[in-house]
Amino acid sequence: MHDPKGLNTMTPRFTIRAGLPEDYNELLKLSQFLDSANLPNDPKPIKKLLDLSLDSFSGKIKDPTARKYVFAIHDEEEQSIVGTSMIIAQLGRREAPYVYFDIHREERYSDTLDKHFVHQVLTVRYSYNGPTEIGGLVVHPDYRKSEHKVGMLISYVRFLWIAMNRALVQDQILAELMPPLKEDGSSYLWEAVGRRFTNMTYREADRLSKGNKEFIRSLFPRQSIYTTLLSQEAQDVIGQVSPNTRGVETLLRSIGFEYANRVDPFDGGPDFIASTKDILLVKRSLEWQACLGKKKHDTHVLLAHQSSQAPFFVCIPAWCSFDERHNKCFVDDSILERLALTEGDRLWALPLSLS
């Protein structure tokens, strides 16, 4: 990847680091642009999430499967957080199972009537030892189509971190994508199924489920659901991706994710899953020895290192060049300074081009 504008001589504008309690005000502002179960526009859950992120990055939470890692991308010029994403170390625990609708097809034929039907069937499933989830991706609207590709940076950083911390994640990674929703933000599928069994709104149930899933097991139907009994609108969104999320789907497929034939029981959004070791961005994330180099750098990368002290993880987009034979990564001294590294230290790099 070349740099026709000469940007490889510029100081990186963005820094990605661990999301910590001091980011509370900015993350709360950012959450209004998504207001999801993973990142609700609600002060108490945001504070709890950032406290959990601190305890996860610091290792205070001893059980790796109970951790959640929040990442924040900071615009150094504007001095503001303009995007965030997260890694949930494991879906599915005794107190909060991973719940989903398994989708399969059932064929029926009547010889008497000479009629053949193929039914789509939903069956609720529970897992107590599920995959790692990547989620909580939010980019400020002003940056979503900028030349800086903030969305790509804050999305890619999770795979770089996973490569750096392979022992802390599961053997499969899951991404749950948003389906088309109603204009008021509610779910077609929830109105057709969940609300009839819980008498709760979509938002109420989705948020409660993040910490307490007992009501699902107690109130949801235990038998399979034939989708032909649902409204056509509900049938149409099952396993579909919203227009605003199709770019994410394209990226996920390009790096090794596949639709798992399972959907979120609240909104019908599809689950995409990949084997951790086979994800292209994980495989391309490698550790190098940092070296100073004045020559023209020709590769645009995310460079990162982590430490036992706050902010625990720091990552910047930068230009570099590699000596693969000697496992060296050449960068300008300003880049090492931003990463708080010196020549000879180890760092990780993920090329930003998929080609």
Coordinates of C-alpha atoms in Angstrom, one line a residue:
M1 CA 0.0 0.0 0.0
H2 CA 1.5 3.3 -1.1
D3 CA 1.0 6.8 0.3
P4 CA 0.5 9.2 -2.6
K5 CA -0.3 12.1 -0.4
G6 CA 2.9 11.7 1.7
L7 CA 0.9 11.1 4.8
N8 CA 3.5 8.7 6.1
T9 CA 5.5 11.7 7.3
M10 CA 2.7 13.1 9.4
T11 CA 2.1 12.6 13.1
P12 CA -0.9 10.2 13.6
R13 CA -4.0 12.1 14.5
F14 CA -5.7 9.2 16.3
T15 CA -4.8 7.1 19.3
I16 CA -6.7 4.0 20.3
R17 CA -6.4 2.9 23.9
A18 CA -8.2 1.1 26.7
G19 CA -11.5 2.6 27.7
L20 CA -11.2 3.6 31.4
P21 CA -13.4 5.3 34.0
E22 CA -12.1 8.8 33.1
D23 CA -13.7 8.4 29.7
Y24 CA -17.2 8.3 31.3
N25 CA -18.5 11.6 30.1
E26 CA -17.3 11.2 26.5
L27 CA -18.5 7.6 26.2
L28 CA -21.9 8.5 27.6
K29 CA -22.2 11.2 24.8
L30 CA -21.1 8.7 22.2
S31 CA -23.6 6.1 23.4
Q32 CA -26.5 8.2 22.3
F33 CA -25.6 7.4 18.6
L34 CA -26.2 3.6 19.2
D35 CA -28.0 3.1 22.6
S36 CA -27.6 -0.7 22.3
A37 CA -27.6 -3.3 25.1
N38 CA -23.8 -3.5 24.9
L39 CA -23.5 0.3 25.0
P40 CA -26.7 1.8 26.4
N41 CA -27.3 5.6 26.6
D42 CA -27.6 5.3 30.4
P43 CA -25.2 6.6 33.0
K44 CA -25.1 3.7 35.4
P45 CA -24.4 0.9 32.9
I46 CA -21.7 3.1 31.2
K47 CA -20.0 3.6 34.5
K48 CA -20.2 -0.1 35.3
L49 CA -18.9 -1.0 31.9
L50 CA -15.8 1.3 32.2
D51 CA -15.1 0.0 35.7
L52 CA -15.3 -3.5 34.3
S53 CA -13.0 -2.5 31.4
L54 CA -10.4 -1.2 33.9
D55 CA -10.5 -4.3 36.0
S56 CA -10.3 -6.4 32.8
F57 CA -7.2 -4.7 31.3
S58 CA -5.5 -4.5 34.7
G59 CA -6.1 -8.2 35.4
K60 CA -8.0 -7.4 38.6
I61 CA -10.7 -9.8 37.4
K62 CA -8.9 -13.1 37.8
D63 CA -11.3 -15.2 35.6
P64 CA -10.4 -14.2 32.0
T65 CA -13.9 -15.4 30.8
A66 CA -15.6 -12.7 33.0
R67 CA -13.8 -9.8 31.4
K68 CA -15.0 -7.1 29.0
Y69 CA -12.5 -4.9 27.2
V70 CA -13.5 -1.4 25.9
F71 CA -11.5 0.4 23.3
A72 CA -11.7 4.1 22.6
I73 CA -10.3 6.0 19.7
H74 CA -9.2 9.6 20.5
D75 CA -8.9 12.5 18.1
E76 CA -5.8 14.3 19.2
E77 CA -6.6 17.5 17.3
E78 CA -10.2 17.8 18.7
Q79 CA -9.3 16.2 22.1
S80 CA -12.3 14.0 22.1
I81 CA -13.3 10.3 21.8
V82 CA -14.9 9.7 18.5
G83 CA -15.5 6.0 18.5
T84 CA -15.5 2.9 20.6
S85 CA -15.7 -0.9 20.4
M86 CA -15.4 -3.8 22.8
I87 CA -14.5 -7.4 23.3
I88 CA -16.7 -9.6 25.6
A89 CA -14.3 -12.4 26.6
Q90 CA -17.0 -15.1 26.8
L91 CA -20.7 -15.3 26.0
G92 CA -22.5 -17.8 28.2
R93 CA -21.9 -18.2 31.9
R94 CA -23.9 -20.0 34.6
E95 CA -25.5 -16.7 35.8
A96 CA -26.1 -15.4 32.2
P97 CA -26.2 -18.0 29.4
Y98 CA -25.8 -17.2 25.8
V99 CA -29.3 -17.4 24.4
Y100 CA -30.1 -17.6 20.7
F101 CA -32.7 -19.0 18.2
D102 CA -31.3 -21.9 16.2
I103 CA -32.7 -21.8 12.7
H104 CA -33.4 -25.0 10.7
R105 CA -35.8 -26.0 8.0
E106 CA -38.4 -28.7 8.3
E107 CA -40.0 -30.3 5.2
R108 CA -43.6 -31.7 5.2
Y109 CA -45.3 -33.5 2.4
S110 CA -48.9 -34.9 2.1
D111 CA -49.3 -37.7 -0.4
T112 CA -53.1 -37.3 -0.2
L113 CA -53.0 -33.7 -1.2
D114 CA -49.8 -33.8 -3.1
K115 CA -48.6 -30.7 -1.3
H116 CA -45.0 -30.0 -0.1
F117 CA -44.0 -27.4 2.4
V118 CA -40.6 -26.2 3.7
H119 CA -41.0 -24.5 7.1
Q120 CA -38.4 -22.3 8.8
V121 CA -38.3 -23.2 12.5
L122 CA -36.9 -21.3 15.4
T123 CA -35.7 -23.2 18.5
V124 CA -34.4 -21.4 21.6
R125 CA -31.0 -22.6 22.7
Y126 CA -28.8 -21.9 25.7
S127 CA -25.0 -22.1 26.0
Y128 CA -23.0 -21.7 29.2
N129 CA -19.6 -21.9 27.5
G130 CA -20.0 -19.8 24.4
P131 CA -17.6 -17.8 22.1
T132 CA -15.9 -14.5 22.6
E133 CA -18.0 -11.6 21.2
I134 CA -16.9 -8.5 19.4
G135 CA -19.4 -5.7 19.7
G136 CA -20.3 -2.2 20.9
L137 CA -18.9 -0.6 17.8
V138 CA -19.9 3.1 17.6
V139 CA -18.4 5.9 15.5
H140 CA -19.5 9.5 15.9
P141 CA -21.6 10.5 12.9
D142 CA -19.2 13.2 11.9
Y143 CA -16.4 10.6 11.4
R144 CA -18.3 7.8 9.8
K145 CA -17.4 8.7 6.2
S146 CA -14.2 10.6 6.8
E147 CA -10.9 9.9 4.9
H148 CA -9.4 8.8 8.2
K149 CA -11.5 5.6 8.2
V150 CA -12.2 5.8 12.0
G151 CA -14.7 3.0 11.8
M152 CA -12.1 0.6 10.3
L153 CA -9.5 1.5 12.9
I154 CA -11.7 1.0 15.9
S155 CA -13.0 -2.2 14.4
Y156 CA -9.6 -3.7 13.4
V157 CA -8.0 -2.9 16.7
R158 CA -10.0 -5.7 18.4
F159 CA -8.4 -8.3 16.1
L160 CA -5.0 -7.0 16.8
W161 CA -5.6 -7.1 20.5
I162 CA -6.9 -10.7 20.2
A163 CA -3.7 -11.8 18.4
M164 CA -1.7 -10.2 21.2
N165 CA -3.8 -11.9 23.9
R166 CA -4.8 -15.2 22.3
A167 CA -4.9 -17.1 25.6
L168 CA -7.6 -14.6 27.0
V169 CA -10.2 -15.3 24.3
Q170 CA -12.2 -18.4 23.2
D171 CA -11.6 -20.6 20.1
Q172 CA -14.5 -18.9 18.3
I173 CA -15.3 -15.3 17.8
L174 CA -18.9 -14.1 17.4
A175 CA -20.3 -10.9 15.9
E176 CA -24.0 -10.2 16.3
L177 CA -25.3 -7.8 13.6
M178 CA -28.3 -5.5 13.7
P179 CA -31.3 -6.4 11.6
P180 CA -33.8 -3.9 10.2
L181 CA -35.8 -2.3 13.0
K182 CA -39.0 -0.4 13.1
E183 CA -38.9 3.4 12.8
D184 CA -39.3 3.7 16.6
G185 CA -36.4 1.4 17.2
S186 CA -38.4 -1.6 18.3
S187 CA -38.1 -5.0 16.8
Y188 CA -40.5 -6.8 14.4
L189 CA -39.5 -10.2 15.8
W190 CA -39.8 -9.2 19.4
E191 CA -43.3 -7.8 18.8
A192 CA -44.3 -11.1 17.2
V193 CA -42.8 -13.4 19.8
G194 CA -41.0 -12.0 22.8
R195 CA -43.5 -9.4 23.8
R196 CA -46.4 -11.9 23.8
F197 CA -44.6 -14.1 26.3
T198 CA -43.0 -11.5 28.6
N199 CA -45.2 -8.3 28.2
M200 CA -42.0 -6.3 28.0
T201 CA -40.8 -3.8 25.4
Y202 CA -37.9 -4.7 23.2
R203 CA -35.6 -2.2 25.0
E204 CA -36.6 -3.4 28.4
A205 CA -36.0 -7.0 27.7
D206 CA -32.8 -6.5 25.8
R207 CA -31.2 -4.5 28.6
L208 CA -32.4 -6.8 31.3
S209 CA -31.1 -9.8 29.5
K210 CA -27.5 -8.5 29.7
G211 CA -27.4 -9.2 33.4
N212 CA -30.4 -11.5 34.0
K213 CA -31.7 -14.1 31.6
E214 CA -33.8 -16.1 34.0
F215 CA -37.0 -14.6 32.5
I216 CA -36.2 -15.9 29.1
R217 CA -35.9 -19.5 30.3
S218 CA -39.0 -19.2 32.5
L219 CA -41.3 -17.4 30.0
F220 CA -40.2 -18.2 26.5
P221 CA -41.9 -21.1 24.7
R222 CA -40.1 -24.4 25.1
Q223 CA -41.3 -25.8 21.8
S224 CA -40.0 -24.8 18.4
I225 CA -41.7 -21.9 16.6
Y226 CA -42.8 -22.1 13.0
T227 CA -42.1 -18.8 11.5
T228 CA -45.1 -19.2 9.1
L229 CA -47.2 -18.4 12.2
L230 CA -45.6 -15.0 12.5
S231 CA -46.3 -11.7 10.7
Q232 CA -44.7 -11.3 7.3
E233 CA -42.7 -8.4 8.6
A234 CA -41.3 -10.5 11.4
Q235 CA -40.4 -13.3 9.0
D236 CA -38.7 -10.9 6.6
V237 CA -36.1 -9.7 9.2
I238 CA -35.0 -13.0 10.6
G239 CA -31.3 -13.4 9.8
Q240 CA -31.2 -10.1 7.8
V241 CA -28.8 -7.3 8.2
S242 CA -29.9 -3.7 8.3
P243 CA -28.7 -1.4 5.5
N244 CA -26.4 0.5 7.9
T245 CA -24.7 -2.7 8.9
R246 CA -24.1 -4.3 5.5
G247 CA -20.6 -2.8 5.3
V248 CA -19.8 -4.6 8.5
E249 CA -21.2 -7.9 7.1
T250 CA -19.0 -7.5 4.0
L251 CA -15.9 -7.0 6.2
L252 CA -16.7 -9.9 8.4
R253 CA -17.1 -12.3 5.5
S254 CA -13.9 -11.1 3.9
I255 CA -11.8 -12.0 7.0
G256 CA -13.3 -15.4 7.6
F257 CA -16.7 -15.0 9.4
E258 CA -19.8 -17.0 8.3
Y259 CA -23.5 -16.8 9.1
A260 CA -24.1 -19.4 11.9
N261 CA -27.8 -20.1 11.2
R262 CA -28.7 -18.6 14.5
V263 CA -30.2 -15.2 15.4
D264 CA -30.7 -13.0 18.4
P265 CA -34.0 -14.0 20.1
F266 CA -34.9 -10.3 20.7
D267 CA -34.6 -8.8 17.2
G268 CA -33.7 -11.6 14.8
G269 CA -30.3 -10.2 14.0
P270 CA -27.8 -12.8 12.5
D271 CA -24.9 -14.2 14.4
F272 CA -21.6 -14.5 12.4
I273 CA -18.9 -16.8 13.7
A274 CA -15.3 -17.6 12.9
S275 CA -12.6 -19.8 14.3
T276 CA -10.2 -17.4 16.1
K277 CA -7.1 -18.9 14.5
D278 CA -8.5 -18.6 11.0
I279 CA -9.5 -14.9 11.1
L280 CA -7.4 -13.1 8.5
L281 CA -6.8 -10.0 10.7
V282 CA -5.7 -12.1 13.6
K283 CA -3.3 -14.1 11.4
R284 CA -1.8 -11.0 9.9
S285 CA -1.1 -9.4 13.3
L286 CA 2.5 -10.1 14.2
E287 CA 5.1 -9.1 16.8
W288 CA 8.2 -7.2 15.6
Q289 CA 11.3 -5.5 17.0
A290 CA 11.0 -1.7 16.8
C291 CA 13.8 0.0 14.8
L292 CA 14.3 3.6 13.8
G293 CA 14.3 4.1 10.0
K294 CA 14.5 7.3 7.9
K295 CA 13.7 5.6 4.6
K296 CA 10.3 5.9 2.9
H297 CA 7.8 3.8 4.7
D298 CA 5.4 2.0 2.4
T299 CA 3.0 0.0 4.7
H300 CA 0.0 1.5 6.6
V301 CA -0.5 -0.4 9.9
L302 CA -1.9 -0.3 13.3
L303 CA 1.0 -0.4 15.8
A304 CA 0.4 -1.4 19.4
H305 CA 1.9 -2.4 22.6
Q306 CA 0.5 -3.2 26.1
S307 CA 1.7 -2.8 29.6
S308 CA 0.7 -3.5 33.2
Q309 CA 0.1 0.2 33.9
A310 CA -2.7 2.5 32.7
P311 CA -3.7 3.0 29.9
F312 CA -2.6 -0.7 29.5
F313 CA -3.0 -0.8 25.8
V314 CA -2.0 1.9 23.2
C315 CA -2.4 1.7 19.4
I316 CA -1.9 4.2 16.6
P317 CA -2.3 4.1 12.8
A318 CA 1.1 4.8 11.3
W319 CA 3.4 4.2 8.3
C320 CA 6.3 1.8 8.6
S321 CA 8.5 -0.6 6.6
F322 CA 9.4 -4.2 7.5
D323 CA 12.5 -6.4 7.3
E324 CA 10.8 -9.7 7.5
R325 CA 14.1 -11.7 7.4
H326 CA 15.3 -10.1 10.7
N327 CA 11.8 -9.5 12.2
K328 CA 12.2 -5.7 12.3
C329 CA 9.7 -2.9 12.0
F330 CA 11.1 0.5 11.0
V331 CA 9.3 3.6 12.1
D332 CA 10.1 7.2 12.8
D333 CA 11.2 8.3 16.3
S334 CA 7.9 10.3 16.7
I335 CA 6.0 7.0 16.4
L336 CA 8.0 5.3 19.1
E337 CA 7.5 8.3 21.3
R338 CA 3.8 8.2 20.9
L339 CA 3.8 4.5 21.9
A340 CA 6.2 5.2 24.8
L341 CA 8.7 2.8 23.3
T342 CA 12.4 2.9 22.6
E343 CA 14.4 1.3 19.8
G344 CA 14.7 -2.4 20.3
D345 CA 11.4 -2.8 22.2
R346 CA 8.8 -5.2 20.9
L347 CA 5.6 -4.0 19.3
W348 CA 2.7 -5.5 17.3
A349 CA 1.6 -4.5 13.8
L350 CA -1.5 -5.2 11.7
P351 CA -1.4 -4.0 8.1
L352 CA -4.5 -2.1 7.3
S353 CA -4.8 -3.3 3.7
L354 CA -6.4 -6.7 3.2
S355 CA -4.6 -7.2 -0.1

